[in-house]
PDB file of C-alpha atoms in Angstrom:
ATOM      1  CA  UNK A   1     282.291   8.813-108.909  1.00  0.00           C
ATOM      2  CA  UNK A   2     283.742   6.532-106.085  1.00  0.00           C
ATOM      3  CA  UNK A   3     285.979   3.714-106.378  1.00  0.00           C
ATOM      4  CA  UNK A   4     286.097   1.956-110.009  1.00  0.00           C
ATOM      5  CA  UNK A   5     287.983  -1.285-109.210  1.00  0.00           C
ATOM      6  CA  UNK A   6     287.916  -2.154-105.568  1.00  0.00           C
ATOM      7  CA  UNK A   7     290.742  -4.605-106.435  1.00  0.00           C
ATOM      8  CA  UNK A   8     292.808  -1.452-106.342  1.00  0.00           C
ATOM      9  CA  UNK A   9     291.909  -0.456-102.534  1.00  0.00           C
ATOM     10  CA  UNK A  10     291.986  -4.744-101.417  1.00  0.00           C
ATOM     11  CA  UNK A  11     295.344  -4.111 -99.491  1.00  0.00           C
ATOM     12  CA  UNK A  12     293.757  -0.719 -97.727  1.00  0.00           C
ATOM     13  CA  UNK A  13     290.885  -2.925 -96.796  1.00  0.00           C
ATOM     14  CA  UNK A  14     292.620  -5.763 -95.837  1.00  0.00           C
ATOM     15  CA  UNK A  15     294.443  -3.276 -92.948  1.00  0.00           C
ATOM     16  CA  UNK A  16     291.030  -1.940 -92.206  1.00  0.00           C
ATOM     17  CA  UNK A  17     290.372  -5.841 -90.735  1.00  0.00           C
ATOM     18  CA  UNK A  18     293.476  -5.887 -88.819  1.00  0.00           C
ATOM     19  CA  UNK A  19     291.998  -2.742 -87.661  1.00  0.00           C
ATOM     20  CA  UNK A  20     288.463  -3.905 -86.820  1.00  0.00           C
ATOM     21  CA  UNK A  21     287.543  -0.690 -88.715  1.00  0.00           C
ATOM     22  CA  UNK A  22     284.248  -1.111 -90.493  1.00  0.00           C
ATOM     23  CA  UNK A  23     284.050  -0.315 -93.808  1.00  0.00           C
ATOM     24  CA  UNK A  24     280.741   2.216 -94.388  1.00  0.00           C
ATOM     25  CA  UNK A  25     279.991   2.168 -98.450  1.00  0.00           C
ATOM     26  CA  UNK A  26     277.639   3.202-100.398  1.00  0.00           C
ATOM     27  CA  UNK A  27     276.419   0.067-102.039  1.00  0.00           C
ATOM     28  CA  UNK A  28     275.897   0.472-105.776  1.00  0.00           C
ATOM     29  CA  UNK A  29     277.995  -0.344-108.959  1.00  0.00           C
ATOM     30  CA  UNK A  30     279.327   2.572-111.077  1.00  0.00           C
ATOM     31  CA  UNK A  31     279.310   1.400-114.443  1.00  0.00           C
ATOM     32  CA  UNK A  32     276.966   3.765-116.678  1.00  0.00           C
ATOM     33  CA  UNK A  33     276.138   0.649-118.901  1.00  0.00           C
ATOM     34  CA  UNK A  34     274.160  -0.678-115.819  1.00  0.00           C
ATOM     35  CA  UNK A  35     270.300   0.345-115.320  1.00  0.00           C
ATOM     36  CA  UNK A  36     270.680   2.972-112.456  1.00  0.00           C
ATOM     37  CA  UNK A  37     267.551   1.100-110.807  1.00  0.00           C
ATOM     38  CA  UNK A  38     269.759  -2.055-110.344  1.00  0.00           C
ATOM     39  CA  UNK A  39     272.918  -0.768-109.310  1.00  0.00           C
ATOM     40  CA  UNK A  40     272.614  -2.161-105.996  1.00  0.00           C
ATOM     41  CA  UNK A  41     272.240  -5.686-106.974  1.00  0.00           C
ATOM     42  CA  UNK A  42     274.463  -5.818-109.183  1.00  0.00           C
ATOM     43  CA  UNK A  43     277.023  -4.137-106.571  1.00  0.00           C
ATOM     44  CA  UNK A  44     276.349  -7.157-104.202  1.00  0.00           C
ATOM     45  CA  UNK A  45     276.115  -9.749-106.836  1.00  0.00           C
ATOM     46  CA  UNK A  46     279.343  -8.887-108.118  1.00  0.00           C
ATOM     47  CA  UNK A  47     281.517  -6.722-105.876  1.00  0.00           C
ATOM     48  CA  UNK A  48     279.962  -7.248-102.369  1.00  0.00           C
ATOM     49  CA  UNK A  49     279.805 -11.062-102.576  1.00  0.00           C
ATOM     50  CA  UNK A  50     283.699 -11.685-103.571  1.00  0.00           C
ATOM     51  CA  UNK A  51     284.890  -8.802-101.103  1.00  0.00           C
ATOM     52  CA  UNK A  52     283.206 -10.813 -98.152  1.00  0.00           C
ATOM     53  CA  UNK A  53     284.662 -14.054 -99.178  1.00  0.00           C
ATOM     54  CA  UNK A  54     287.995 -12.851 -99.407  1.00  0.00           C
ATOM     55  CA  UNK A  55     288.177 -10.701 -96.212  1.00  0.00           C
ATOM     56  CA  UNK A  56     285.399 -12.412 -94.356  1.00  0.00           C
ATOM     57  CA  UNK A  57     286.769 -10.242 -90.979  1.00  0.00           C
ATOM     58  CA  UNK A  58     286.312  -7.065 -92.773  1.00  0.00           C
ATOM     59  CA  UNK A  59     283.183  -5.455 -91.380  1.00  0.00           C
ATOM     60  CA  UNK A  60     280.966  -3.551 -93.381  1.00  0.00           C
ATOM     61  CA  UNK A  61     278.034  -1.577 -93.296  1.00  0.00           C
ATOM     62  CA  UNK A  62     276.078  -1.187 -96.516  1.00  0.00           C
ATOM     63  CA  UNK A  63     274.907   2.526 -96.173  1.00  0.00           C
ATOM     64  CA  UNK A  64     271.029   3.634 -97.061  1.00  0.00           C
ATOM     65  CA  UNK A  65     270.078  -0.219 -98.976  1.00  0.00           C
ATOM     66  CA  UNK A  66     267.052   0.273-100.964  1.00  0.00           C
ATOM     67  CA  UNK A  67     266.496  -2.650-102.473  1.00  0.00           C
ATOM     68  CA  UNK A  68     264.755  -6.347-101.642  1.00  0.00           C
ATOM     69  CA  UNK A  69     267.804  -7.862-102.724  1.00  0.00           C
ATOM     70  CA  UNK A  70     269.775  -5.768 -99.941  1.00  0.00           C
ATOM     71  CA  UNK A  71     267.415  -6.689 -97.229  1.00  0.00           C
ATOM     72  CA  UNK A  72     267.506 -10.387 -98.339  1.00  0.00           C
ATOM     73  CA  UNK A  73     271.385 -10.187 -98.263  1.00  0.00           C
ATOM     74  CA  UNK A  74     272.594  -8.589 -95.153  1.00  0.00           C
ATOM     75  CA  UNK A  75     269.312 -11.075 -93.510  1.00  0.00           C
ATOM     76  CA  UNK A  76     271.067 -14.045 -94.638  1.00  0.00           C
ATOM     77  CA  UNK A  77     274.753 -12.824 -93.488  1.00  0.00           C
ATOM     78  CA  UNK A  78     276.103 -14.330 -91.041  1.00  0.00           C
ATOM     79  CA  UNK A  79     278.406 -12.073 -89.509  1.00  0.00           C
ATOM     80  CA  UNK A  80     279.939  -8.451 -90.291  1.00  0.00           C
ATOM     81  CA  UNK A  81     277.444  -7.269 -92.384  1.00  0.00           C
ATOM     82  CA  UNK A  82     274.868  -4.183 -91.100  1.00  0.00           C
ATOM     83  CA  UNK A  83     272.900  -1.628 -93.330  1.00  0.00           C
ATOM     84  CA  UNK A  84     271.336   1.516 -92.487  1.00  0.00           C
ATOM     85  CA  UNK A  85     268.093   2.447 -93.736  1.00  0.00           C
ATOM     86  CA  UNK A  86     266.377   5.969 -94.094  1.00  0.00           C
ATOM     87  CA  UNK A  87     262.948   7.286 -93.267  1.00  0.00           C
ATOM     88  CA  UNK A  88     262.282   8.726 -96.860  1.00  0.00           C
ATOM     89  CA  UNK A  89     263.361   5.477 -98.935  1.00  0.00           C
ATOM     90  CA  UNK A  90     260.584   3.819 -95.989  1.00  0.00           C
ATOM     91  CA  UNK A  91     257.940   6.425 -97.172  1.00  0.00           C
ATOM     92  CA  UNK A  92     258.330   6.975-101.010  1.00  0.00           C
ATOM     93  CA  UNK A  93     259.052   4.996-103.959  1.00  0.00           C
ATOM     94  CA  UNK A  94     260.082   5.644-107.100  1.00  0.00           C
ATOM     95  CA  UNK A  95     256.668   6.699-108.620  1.00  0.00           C
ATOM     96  CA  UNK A  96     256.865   9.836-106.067  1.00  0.00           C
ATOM     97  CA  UNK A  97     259.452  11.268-108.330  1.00  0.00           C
ATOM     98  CA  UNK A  98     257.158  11.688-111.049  1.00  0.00           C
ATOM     99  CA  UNK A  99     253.552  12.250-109.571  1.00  0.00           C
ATOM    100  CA  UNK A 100     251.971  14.475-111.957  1.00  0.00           C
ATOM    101  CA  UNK A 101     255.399  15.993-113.304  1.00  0.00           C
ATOM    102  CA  UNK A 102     259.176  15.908-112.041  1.00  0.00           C
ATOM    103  CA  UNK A 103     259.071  16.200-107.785  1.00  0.00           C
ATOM    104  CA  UNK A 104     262.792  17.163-106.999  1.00  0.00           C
ATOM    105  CA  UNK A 105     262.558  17.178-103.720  1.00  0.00           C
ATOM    106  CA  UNK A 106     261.849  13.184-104.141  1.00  0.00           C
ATOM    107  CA  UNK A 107     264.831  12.860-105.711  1.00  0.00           C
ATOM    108  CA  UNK A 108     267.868  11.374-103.893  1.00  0.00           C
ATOM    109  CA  UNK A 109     270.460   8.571-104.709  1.00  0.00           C
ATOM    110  CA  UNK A 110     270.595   5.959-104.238  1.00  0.00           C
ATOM    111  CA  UNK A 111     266.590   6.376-105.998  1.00  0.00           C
ATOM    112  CA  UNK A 112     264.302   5.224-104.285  1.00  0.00           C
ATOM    113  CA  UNK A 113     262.413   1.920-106.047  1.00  0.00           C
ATOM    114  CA  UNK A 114     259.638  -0.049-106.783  1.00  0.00           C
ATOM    115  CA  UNK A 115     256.854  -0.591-104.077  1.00  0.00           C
ATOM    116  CA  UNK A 116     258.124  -4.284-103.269  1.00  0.00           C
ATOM    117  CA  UNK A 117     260.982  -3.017-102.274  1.00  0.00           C
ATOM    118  CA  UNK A 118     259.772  -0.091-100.184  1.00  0.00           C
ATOM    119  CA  UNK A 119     257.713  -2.453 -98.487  1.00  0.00           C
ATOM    120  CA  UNK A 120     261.080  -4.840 -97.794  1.00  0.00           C
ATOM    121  CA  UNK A 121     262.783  -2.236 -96.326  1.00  0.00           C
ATOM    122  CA  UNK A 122     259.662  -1.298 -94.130  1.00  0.00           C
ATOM    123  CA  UNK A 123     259.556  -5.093 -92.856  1.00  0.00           C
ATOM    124  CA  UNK A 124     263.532  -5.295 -91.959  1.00  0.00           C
ATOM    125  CA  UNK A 125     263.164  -1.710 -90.138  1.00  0.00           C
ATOM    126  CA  UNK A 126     260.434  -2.775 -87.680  1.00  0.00           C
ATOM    127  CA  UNK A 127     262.067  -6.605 -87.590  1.00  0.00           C
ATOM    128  CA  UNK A 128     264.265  -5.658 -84.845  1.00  0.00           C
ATOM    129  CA  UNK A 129     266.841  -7.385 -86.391  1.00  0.00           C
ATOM    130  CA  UNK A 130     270.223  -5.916 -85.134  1.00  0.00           C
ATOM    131  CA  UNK A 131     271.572  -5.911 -88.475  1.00  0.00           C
ATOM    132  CA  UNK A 132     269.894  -2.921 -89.930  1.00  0.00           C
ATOM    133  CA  UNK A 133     269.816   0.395 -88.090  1.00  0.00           C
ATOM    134  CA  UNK A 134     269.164   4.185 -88.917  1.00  0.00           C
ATOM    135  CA  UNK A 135     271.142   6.397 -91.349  1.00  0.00           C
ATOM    136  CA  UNK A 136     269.141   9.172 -92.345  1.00  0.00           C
ATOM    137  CA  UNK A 137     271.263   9.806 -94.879  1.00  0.00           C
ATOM    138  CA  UNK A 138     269.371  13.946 -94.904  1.00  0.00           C
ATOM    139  CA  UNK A 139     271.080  15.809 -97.269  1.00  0.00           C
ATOM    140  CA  UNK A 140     269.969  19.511 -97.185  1.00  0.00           C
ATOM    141  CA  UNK A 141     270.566  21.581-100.898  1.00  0.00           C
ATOM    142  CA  UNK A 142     269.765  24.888-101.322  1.00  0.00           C
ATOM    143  CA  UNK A 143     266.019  25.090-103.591  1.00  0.00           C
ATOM    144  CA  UNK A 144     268.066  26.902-106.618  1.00  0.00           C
ATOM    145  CA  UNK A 145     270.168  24.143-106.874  1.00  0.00           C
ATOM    146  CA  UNK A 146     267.131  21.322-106.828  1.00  0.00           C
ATOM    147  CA  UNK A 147     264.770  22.925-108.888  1.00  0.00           C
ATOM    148  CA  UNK A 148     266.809  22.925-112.117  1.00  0.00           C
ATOM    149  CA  UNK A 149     267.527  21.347-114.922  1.00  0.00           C
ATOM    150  CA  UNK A 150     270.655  19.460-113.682  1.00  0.00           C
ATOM    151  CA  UNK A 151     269.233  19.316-109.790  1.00  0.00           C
ATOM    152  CA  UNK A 152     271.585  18.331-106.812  1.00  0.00           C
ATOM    153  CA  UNK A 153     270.312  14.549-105.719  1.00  0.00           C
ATOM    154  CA  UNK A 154     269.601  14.463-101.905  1.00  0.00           C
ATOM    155  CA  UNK A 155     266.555  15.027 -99.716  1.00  0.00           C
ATOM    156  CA  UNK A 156     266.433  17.109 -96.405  1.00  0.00           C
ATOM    157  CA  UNK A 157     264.728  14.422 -93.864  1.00  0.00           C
ATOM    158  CA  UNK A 158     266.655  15.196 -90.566  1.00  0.00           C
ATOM    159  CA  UNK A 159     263.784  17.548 -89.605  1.00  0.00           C
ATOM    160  CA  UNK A 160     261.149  15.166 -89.495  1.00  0.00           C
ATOM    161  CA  UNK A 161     262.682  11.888 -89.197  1.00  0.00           C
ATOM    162  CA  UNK A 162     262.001  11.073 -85.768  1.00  0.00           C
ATOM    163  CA  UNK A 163     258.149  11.795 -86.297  1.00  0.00           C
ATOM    164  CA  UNK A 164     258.082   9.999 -89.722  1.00  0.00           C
ATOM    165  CA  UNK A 165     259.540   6.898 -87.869  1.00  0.00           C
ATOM    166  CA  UNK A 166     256.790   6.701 -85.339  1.00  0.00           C
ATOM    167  CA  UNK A 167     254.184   7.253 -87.803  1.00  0.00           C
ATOM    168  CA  UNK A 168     255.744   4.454 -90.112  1.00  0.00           C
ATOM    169  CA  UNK A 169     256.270   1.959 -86.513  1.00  0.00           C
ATOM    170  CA  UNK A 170     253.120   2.610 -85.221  1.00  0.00           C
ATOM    171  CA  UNK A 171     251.516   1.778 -88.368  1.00  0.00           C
ATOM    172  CA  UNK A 172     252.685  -1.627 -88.160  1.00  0.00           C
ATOM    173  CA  UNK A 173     251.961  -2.382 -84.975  1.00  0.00           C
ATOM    174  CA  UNK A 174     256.137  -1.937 -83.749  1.00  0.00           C
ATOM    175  CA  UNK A 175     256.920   0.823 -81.520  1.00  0.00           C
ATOM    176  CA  UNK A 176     258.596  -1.456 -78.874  1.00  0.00           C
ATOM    177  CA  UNK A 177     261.104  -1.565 -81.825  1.00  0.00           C
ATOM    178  CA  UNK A 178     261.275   1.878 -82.819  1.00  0.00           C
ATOM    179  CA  UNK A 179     264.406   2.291 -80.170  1.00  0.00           C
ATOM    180  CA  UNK A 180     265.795  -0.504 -81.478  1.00  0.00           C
ATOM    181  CA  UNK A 181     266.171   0.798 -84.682  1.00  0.00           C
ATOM    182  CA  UNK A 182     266.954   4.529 -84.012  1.00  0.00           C
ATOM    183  CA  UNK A 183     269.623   3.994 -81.203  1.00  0.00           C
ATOM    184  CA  UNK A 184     270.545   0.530 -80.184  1.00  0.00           C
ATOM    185  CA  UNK A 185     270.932  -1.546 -83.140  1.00  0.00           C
ATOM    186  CA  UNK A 186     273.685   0.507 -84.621  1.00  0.00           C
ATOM    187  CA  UNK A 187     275.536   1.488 -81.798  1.00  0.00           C
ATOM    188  CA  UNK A 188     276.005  -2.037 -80.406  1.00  0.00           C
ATOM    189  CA  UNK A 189     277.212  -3.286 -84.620  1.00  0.00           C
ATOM    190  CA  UNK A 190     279.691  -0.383 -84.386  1.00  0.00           C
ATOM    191  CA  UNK A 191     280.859  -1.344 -80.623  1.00  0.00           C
ATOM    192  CA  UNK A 192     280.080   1.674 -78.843  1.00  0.00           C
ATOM    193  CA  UNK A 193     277.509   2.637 -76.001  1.00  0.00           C
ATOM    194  CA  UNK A 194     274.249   3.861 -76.564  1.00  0.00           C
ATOM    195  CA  UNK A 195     273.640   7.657 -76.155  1.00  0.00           C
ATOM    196  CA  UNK A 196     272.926   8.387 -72.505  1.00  0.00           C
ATOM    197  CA  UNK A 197     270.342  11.303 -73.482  1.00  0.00           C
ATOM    198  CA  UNK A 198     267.022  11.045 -74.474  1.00  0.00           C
ATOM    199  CA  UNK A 199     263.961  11.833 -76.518  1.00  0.00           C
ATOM    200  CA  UNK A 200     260.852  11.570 -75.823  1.00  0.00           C
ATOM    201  CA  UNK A 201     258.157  10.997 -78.476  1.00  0.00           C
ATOM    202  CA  UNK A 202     254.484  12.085 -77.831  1.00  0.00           C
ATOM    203  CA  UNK A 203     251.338  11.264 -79.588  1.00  0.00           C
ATOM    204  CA  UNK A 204     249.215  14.314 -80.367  1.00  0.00           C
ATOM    205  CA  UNK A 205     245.510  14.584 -81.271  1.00  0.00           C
ATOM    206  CA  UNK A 206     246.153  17.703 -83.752  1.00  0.00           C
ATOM    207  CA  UNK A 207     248.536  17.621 -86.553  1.00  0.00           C
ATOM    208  CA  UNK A 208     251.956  19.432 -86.316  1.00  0.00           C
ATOM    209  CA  UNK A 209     252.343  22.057 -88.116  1.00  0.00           C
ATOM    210  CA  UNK A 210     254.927  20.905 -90.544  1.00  0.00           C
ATOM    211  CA  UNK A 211     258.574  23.171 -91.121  1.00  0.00           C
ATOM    212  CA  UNK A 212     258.096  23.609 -95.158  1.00  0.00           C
ATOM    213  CA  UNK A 213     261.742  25.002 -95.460  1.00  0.00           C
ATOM    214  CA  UNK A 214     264.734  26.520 -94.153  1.00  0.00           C
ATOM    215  CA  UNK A 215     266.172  30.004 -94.830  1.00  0.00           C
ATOM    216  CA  UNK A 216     269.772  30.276 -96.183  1.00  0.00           C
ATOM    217  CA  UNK A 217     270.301  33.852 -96.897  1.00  0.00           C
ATOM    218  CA  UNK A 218     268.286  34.417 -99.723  1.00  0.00           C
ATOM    219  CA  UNK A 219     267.556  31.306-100.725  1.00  0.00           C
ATOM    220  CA  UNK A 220     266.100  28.126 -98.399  1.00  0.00           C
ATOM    221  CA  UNK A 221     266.322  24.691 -98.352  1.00  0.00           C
ATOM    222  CA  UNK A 222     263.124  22.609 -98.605  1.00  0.00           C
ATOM    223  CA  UNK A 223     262.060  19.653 -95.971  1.00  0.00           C
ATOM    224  CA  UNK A 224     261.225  16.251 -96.619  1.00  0.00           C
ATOM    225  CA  UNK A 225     257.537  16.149 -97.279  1.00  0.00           C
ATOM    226  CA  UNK A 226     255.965  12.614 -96.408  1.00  0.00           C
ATOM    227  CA  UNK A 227     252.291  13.524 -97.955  1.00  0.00           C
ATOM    228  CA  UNK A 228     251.047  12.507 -94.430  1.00  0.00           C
ATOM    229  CA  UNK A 229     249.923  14.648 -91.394  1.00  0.00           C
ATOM    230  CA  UNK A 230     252.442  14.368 -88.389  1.00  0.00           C
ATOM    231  CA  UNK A 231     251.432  13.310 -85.332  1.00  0.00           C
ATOM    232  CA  UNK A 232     254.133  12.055 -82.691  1.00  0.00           C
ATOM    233  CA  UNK A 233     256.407  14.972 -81.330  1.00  0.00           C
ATOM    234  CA  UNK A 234     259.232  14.832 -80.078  1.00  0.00           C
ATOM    235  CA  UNK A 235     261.536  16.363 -76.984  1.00  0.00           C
ATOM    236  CA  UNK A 236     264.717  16.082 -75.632  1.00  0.00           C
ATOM    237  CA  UNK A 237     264.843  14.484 -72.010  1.00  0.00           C
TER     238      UNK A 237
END
């Protein structure tokens, strides 16, 4: 269930500083009192906010932000503050869990939310703005243990990221920021140099066929569906 009281872990994270270690978290309070839809800004409202202004050196990267409120906070940062986004919370929100019955293979955490906020974390992806960066975030779980009445949150992206991205940046008119976003952004927050290798994305005329799933023995592991043909493939270079 994470960490309760980060007062416990302040001395850890104080080191961390000293360290110039970033702090990677998963952004959302844990108290089951609060609505699971507003978890995340609560978690910067009241846990974010005073762990900043106490170790203002500490840098952090809110993981997978789905939220306005996120976007508007890490924007207004001033330093030491990044946050990854992933392609499915930039496709779906939260009615795609429940389109005509329960859609597990929508259903991930942190949940995805209302359309404002979908469309917030759409406009800080194709910004350009160094502060947010990919983190797919694809978490592949074996069917049996989605489809259920207890079912494993996570969705299996990784597959079709890169051609969900191009659809979603070409859309809005923002493919000379689509490298931005995928490679640079996050490599120059965490300090290091960006990947020597790489891909090359092509625009086809007829739809790709689409992987459905992945075999695991007996059992396979279903892919992030965006509801959308694909068009852009891509190739290592």
């Amino acid at each position: 269930n994470g960490v309760k009281n980060i007062l416990h872990i302040y001395r850890l994270l104080e080191k961390l500083s000293h360290l110039d270690i970033p702090l990677l978290i998963h952004g959302e309070a844990t108290d089951s009192e609060i609505d699971i839809f507003d978890r995340e800004a609560v978690f910067i409202e009241k846990t974010l906010a005073p762990l900043r202004k106490s170790i203002p050196e500490l840098r952090i990267v809110l993981e997978h932000i789905t939220t306005q409120e996120g976007v508007d906070y890490v924007s207004a940062s001033q330093h030491n503050l990044g946050a990854t986004i992933t392609p499915h919370h930039l496709l779906i929100n939260r009615n795609n869990m429940f389109l005509n019955g329960i859609r597990p293979h929508y259903y991930c955490l942190p949940l995805a939310k209302r359309e404002v906020h979908r469309l917030a974390l759409v406009n800080a992806a194709i910004s350009g703005n160094p502060k947010f960066f990919l983190g797919t975030d694809s978490a592949p779980h074996l069917d049996n243990v989605k489809e259920n009445a207890c079912g494993c949150a996570g969705i299996f992206c990784a597959p079709t990221a890169l051609s969900c991205l191009a659809h979603i940046f070409e859309k809005n008119s923002a493919l000379n920021n689509l490298e931005k976003f995928v490679s640079l952004n996050g490599a120059k927050y965490y300090g290091l140099p960006a990947n020597s290798k790489y891909t090359r994305l092509s625009k086809v005329e007829t739809p790709m066929k689409q992987l459905k799933s992945v075999s695991i023995g007996k059992n396979k592991v279903t892919v992030f569906d965006p509801g959308f043909s694909l068009l852009w493939q891509h190739e290592n270079i």
